[in-house]
Coordinates of C-alpha atoms and ligand atoms in Angstrom, one line a residue:
X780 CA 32.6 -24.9 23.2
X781 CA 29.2 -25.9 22.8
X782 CA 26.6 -25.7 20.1
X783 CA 23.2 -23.4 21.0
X784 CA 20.3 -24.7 18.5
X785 CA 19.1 -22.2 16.8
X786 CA 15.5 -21.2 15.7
X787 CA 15.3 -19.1 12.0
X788 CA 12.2 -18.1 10.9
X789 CA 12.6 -18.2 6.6
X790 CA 10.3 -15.7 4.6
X791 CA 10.4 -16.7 1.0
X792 CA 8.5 -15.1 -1.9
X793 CA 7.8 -17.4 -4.8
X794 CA 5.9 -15.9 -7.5
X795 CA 3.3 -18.1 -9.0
X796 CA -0.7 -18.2 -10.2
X797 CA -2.5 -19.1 -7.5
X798 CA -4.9 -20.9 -9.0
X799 CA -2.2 -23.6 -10.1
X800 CA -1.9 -25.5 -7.1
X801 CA 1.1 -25.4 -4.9
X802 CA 2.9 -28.0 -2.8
X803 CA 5.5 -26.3 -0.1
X804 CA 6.2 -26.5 3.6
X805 CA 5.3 -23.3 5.6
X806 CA 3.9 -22.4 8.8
X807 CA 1.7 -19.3 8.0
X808 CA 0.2 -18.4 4.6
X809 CA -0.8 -14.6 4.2
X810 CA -3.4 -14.7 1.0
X811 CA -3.4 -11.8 -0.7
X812 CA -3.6 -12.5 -4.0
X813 CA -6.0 -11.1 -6.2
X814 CA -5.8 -7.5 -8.2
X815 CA -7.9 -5.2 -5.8
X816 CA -7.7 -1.9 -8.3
X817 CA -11.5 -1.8 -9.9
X818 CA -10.1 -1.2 -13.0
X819 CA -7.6 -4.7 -13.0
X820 CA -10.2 -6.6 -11.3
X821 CA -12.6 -5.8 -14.3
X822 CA -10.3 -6.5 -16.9
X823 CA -10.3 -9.8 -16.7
X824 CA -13.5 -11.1 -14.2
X825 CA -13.3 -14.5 -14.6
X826 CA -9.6 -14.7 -13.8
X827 CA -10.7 -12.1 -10.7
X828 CA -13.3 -15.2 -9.3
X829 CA -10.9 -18.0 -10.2
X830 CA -8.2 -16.6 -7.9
X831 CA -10.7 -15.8 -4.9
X832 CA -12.4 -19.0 -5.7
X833 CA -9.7 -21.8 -6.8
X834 CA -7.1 -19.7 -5.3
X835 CA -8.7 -19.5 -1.8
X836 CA -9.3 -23.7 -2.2
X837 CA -5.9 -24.5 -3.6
X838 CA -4.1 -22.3 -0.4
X839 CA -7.0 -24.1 1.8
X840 CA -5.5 -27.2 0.4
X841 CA -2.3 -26.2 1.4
X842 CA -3.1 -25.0 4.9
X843 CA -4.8 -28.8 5.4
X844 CA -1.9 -30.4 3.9
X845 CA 0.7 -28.7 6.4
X846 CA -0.8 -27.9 9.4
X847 CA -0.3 -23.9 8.4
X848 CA -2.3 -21.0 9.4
X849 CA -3.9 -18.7 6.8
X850 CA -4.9 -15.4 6.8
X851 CA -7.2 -14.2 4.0
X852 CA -7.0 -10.4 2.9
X853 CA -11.0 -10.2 2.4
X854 CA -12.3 -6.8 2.1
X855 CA -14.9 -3.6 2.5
X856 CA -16.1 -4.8 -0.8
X857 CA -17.8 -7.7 0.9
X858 CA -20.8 -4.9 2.5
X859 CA -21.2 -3.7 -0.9
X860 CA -22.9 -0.1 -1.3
X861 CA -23.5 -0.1 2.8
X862 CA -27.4 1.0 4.1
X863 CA -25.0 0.6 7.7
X864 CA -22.8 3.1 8.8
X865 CA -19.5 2.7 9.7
X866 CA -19.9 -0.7 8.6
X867 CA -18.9 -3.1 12.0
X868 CA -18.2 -6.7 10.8
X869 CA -22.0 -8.1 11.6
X870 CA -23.0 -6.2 8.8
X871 CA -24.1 -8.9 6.4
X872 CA -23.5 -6.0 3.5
X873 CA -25.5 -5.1 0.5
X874 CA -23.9 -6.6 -2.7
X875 CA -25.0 -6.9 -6.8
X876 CA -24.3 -10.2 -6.9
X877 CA -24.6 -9.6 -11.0
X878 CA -22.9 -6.6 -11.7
X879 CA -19.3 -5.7 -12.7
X880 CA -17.9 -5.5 -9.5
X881 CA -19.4 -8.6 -8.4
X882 CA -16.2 -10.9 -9.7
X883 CA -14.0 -9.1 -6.8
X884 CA -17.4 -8.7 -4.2
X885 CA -18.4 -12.1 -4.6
X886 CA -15.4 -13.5 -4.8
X887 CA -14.1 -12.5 -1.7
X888 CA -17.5 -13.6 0.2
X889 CA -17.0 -17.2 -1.7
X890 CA -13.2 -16.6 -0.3
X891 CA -14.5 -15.8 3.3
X892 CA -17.0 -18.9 3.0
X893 CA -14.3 -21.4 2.1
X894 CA -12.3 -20.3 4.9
X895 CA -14.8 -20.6 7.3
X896 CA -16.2 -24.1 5.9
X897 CA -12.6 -25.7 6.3
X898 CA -12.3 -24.0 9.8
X899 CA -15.5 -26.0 10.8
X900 CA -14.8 -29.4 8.7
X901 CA -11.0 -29.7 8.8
X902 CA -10.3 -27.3 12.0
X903 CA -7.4 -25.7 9.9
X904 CA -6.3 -22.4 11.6
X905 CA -7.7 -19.3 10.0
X906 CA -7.6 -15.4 10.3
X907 CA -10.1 -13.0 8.1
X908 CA -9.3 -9.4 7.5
X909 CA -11.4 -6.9 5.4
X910 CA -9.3 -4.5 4.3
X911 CA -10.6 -0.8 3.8
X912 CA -8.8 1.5 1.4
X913 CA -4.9 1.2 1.9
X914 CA -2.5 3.1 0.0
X915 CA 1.7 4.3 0.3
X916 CA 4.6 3.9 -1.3
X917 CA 5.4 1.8 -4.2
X918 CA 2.0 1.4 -5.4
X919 CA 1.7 0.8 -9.3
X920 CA 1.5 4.2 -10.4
X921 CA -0.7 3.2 -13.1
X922 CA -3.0 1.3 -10.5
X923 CA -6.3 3.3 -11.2
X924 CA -7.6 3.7 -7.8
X925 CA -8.4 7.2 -6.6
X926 CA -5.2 8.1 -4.1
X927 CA -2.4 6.8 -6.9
X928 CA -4.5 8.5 -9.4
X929 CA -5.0 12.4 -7.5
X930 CA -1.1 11.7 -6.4
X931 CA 0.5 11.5 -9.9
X932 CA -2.2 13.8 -11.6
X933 CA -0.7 16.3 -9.4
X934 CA 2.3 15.8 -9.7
X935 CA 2.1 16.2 -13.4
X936 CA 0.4 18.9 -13.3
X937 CA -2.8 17.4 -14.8
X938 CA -6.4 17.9 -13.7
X939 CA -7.8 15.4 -10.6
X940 CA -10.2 13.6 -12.1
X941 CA -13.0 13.2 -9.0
X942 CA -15.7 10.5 -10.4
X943 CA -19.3 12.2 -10.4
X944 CA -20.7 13.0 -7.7
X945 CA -17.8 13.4 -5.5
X946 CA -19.5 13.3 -2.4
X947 CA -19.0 9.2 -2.2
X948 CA -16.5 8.5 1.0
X949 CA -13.4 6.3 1.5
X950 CA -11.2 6.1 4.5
X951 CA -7.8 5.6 3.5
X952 CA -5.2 3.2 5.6
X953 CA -1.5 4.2 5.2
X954 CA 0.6 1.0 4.3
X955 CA 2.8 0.6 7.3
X956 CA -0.9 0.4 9.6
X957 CA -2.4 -2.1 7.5
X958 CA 0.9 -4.1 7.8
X959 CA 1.1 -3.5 11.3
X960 CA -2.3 -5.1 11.4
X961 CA -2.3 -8.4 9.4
X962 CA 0.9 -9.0 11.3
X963 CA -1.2 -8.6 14.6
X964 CA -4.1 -11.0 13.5
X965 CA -2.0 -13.4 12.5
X966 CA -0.2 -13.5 15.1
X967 CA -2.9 -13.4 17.6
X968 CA -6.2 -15.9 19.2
X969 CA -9.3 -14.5 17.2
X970 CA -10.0 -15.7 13.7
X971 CA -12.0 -12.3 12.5
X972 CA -13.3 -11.2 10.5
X973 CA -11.4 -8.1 11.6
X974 CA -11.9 -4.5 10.0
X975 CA -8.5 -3.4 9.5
X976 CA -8.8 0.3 8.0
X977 CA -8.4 4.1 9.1
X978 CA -11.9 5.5 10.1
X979 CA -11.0 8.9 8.5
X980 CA -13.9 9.2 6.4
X981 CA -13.4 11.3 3.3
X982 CA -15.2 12.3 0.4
X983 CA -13.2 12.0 -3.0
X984 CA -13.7 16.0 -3.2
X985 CA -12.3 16.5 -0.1
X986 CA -9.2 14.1 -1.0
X987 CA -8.9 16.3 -4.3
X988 CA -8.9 19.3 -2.3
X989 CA -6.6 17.8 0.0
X990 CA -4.1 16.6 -2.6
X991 CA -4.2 19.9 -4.3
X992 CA -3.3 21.9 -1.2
X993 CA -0.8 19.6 -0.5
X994 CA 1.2 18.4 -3.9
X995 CA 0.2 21.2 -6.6
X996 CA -2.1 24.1 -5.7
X997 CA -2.3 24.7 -9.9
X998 CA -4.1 22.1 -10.7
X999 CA -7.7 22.0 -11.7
X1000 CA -10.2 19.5 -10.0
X1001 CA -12.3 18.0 -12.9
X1002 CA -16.1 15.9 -12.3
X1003 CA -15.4 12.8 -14.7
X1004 CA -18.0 9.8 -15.5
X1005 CA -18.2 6.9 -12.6
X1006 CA -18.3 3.2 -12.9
X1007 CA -21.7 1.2 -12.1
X1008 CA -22.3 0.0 -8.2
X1009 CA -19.5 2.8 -7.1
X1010 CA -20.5 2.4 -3.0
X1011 CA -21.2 5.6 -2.0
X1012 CA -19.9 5.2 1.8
X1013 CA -16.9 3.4 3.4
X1014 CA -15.9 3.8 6.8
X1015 CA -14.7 1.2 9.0
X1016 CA -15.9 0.5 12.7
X1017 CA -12.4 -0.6 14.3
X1018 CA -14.2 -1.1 17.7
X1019 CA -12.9 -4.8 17.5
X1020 CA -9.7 -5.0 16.0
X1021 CA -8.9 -2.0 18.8
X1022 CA -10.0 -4.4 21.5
X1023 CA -9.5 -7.8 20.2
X1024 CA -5.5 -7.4 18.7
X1025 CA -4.7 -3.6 20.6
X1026 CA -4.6 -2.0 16.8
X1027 CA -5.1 1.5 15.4
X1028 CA -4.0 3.5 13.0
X1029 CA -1.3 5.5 13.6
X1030 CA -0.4 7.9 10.3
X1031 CA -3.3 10.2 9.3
X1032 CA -4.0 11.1 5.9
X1033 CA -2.1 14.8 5.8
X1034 CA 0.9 12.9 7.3
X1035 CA 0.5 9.8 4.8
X1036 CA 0.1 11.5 1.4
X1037 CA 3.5 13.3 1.6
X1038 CA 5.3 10.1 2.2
X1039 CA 3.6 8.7 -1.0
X1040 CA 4.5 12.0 -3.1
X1041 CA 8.2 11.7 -2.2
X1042 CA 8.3 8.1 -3.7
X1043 CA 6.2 9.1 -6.6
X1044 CA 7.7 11.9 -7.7
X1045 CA 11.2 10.0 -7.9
X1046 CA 9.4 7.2 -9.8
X1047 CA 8.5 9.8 -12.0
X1048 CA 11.4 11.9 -11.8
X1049 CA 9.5 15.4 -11.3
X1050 CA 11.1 16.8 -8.7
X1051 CA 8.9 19.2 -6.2
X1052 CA 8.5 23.1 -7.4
X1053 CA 8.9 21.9 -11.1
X1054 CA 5.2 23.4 -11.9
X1055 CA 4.9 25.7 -9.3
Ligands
LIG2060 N1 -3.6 -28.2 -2.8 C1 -2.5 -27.5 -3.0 N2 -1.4 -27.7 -2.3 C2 -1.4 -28.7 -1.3 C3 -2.6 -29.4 -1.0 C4 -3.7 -29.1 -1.8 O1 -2.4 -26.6 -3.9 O2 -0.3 -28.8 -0.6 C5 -4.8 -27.9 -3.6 C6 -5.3 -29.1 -4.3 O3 -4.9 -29.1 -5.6 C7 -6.8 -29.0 -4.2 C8 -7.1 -27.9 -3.2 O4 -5.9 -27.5 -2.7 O5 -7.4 -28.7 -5.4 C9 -8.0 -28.4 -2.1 O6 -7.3 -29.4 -1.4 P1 -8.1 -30.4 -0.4 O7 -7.1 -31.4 0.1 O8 -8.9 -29.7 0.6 O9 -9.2 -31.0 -1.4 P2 -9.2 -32.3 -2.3 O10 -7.8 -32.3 -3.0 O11 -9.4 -33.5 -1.5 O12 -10.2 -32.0 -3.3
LIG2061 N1 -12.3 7.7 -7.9 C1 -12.2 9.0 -8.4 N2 -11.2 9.3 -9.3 C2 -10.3 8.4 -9.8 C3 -10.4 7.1 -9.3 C4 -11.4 6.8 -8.4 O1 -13.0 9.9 -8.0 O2 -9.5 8.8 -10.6 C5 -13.3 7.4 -6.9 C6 -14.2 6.2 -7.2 O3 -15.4 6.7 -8.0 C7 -14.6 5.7 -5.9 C8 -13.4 6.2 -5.0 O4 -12.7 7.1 -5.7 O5 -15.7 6.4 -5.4 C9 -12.5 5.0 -4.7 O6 -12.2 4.3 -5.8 P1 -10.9 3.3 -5.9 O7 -10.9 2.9 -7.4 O8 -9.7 3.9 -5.4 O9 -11.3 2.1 -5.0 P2 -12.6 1.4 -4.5 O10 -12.9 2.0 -3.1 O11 -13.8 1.8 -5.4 O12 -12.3 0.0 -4.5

């Protein structure tokens, strides 16, 4: 008999503000934190630009502290409303730095800054991703943003609500991709910033149309009021996270939104055909 040591890897989830600071022992830090729906991220702005600020510093802090790596989930906010297209991460982006948005936009440049500063001073270990549109299941229903929105409108038989003009674009990332991607940054050589995003460019008529063919042909498609400094283009370029960590997505929109129905229609307990 003979003892074989044995290597565990622990994934823990504590749930605290991350602007408190925070004094545990970890190898890797994955810093998502921060609401990412406009409509949460508005609610409260300074909060929004405390967590990319302090909250960014305080998990810098603890990356120093421990020797950790961190990854930072920036995002397509950071080119603003885009004069490039597909936006490739040179693109130094085109942002209100005063509007309402700018709490979330800003933030996460300040966040990308910090990251980069302590890189250089400190030589801590750090991975950037700018996240494009994700979406799947067990998003808050009530999360505001356009695919949860369409989704549960249709499935409760309520008018889409496409904000005016309609013709603005998004390219939506299924959940498992994006996940499939952070996990490869981190894991990999190159610090990013790394696009991570599906380059199936939409416009939010099309995704209407798409949801209504798909979920509840009934339902009307209504033009509603939009929000100041909406960006009216999004599409990643994934030439580098393609050649740099061997990603792409693999789930394309048609195939994604079903997945997303099934969950939400047993969150909301309206089982399919019930208004068709
Ligand atoms: N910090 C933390 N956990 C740690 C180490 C630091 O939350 O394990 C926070 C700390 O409160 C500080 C921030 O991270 O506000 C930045 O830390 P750093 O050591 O870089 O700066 P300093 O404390 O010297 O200002
Ligand atoms: N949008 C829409 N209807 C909604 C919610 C959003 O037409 O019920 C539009 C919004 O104007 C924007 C796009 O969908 O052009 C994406 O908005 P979302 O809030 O999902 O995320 P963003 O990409 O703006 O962060």
């Amino acid at each position: 008999m003979y003892t074989q040591p044995v290597l565990f890897t622990v994934y823990f989830v504590v749930f605290l503000d991350v602007t408190e600071p925070l004094l545990v022992e970890v190898d890797q830090i994955y810093h998502l934190a921060c609401p990412a729906s406009p409509i949460f991220y508005k609610y409260n702005p300074v909060k929004t630009i405390k967590t990319n600020v302090i909250g960014t510093l305080n998990m810098l802090g603890l990356a120093k502290r421990v020797g950790a790596r961190i990854l930072l989930t920036s995002t397509s906010e950071v080119y603003g409303d885009p004069l490039q297209h597909p936006q490739t991460e040179e693109y130094w982006g085109n942002v209100n730095p005063i509007g309402v948005r700018s709490c979330y936009d800003e933030g996460k440049r300040v966040a990308e800054t910090l990251m980069f500063d302590y890189h250089r001073q400190h030589g801590i270990e750090i991975r950037i991703a700018r996240i494009f549109n994700t979406y799947g299941p067990r998003m808050n229903i009530d999360d505001g943003r356009v695919v949860s929105n369409f989704i549960a409108q249709a499935i409760r038989g309520e008018s889409l609500t496409v904000q005016a003009p309609g013709t603005q674009t998004r390219s939506f990332c299924y959940v498992s991709d994006m996940v499939d991607g952070l996990i490869r940054l981190m894991e990999g050589e190159n610090t990013g910033p790394i696009n991570i995003g599906n380059p199936g460019e939409f416009t939010m008529m099309e995704l209407a149309e798409t949801v209504k063919e798909l979920i509840n042909p009934d339902v009307a498609v209504t033009i509603v009021d939009n929000t100041p400094d909406d960006p009216r283009q999004r599409k990643p370029d994934i030439t580098k996270a393609n050649d740099l960590l061997g990603w792409e997505p693999k789930v394309i929109l048609r195939d994604g939104l079903p997945l997303m129905e099934e969950d939400f229609r047993q969150r909301l307990a309206v089982p399919k055909n019930q208004f068709q």
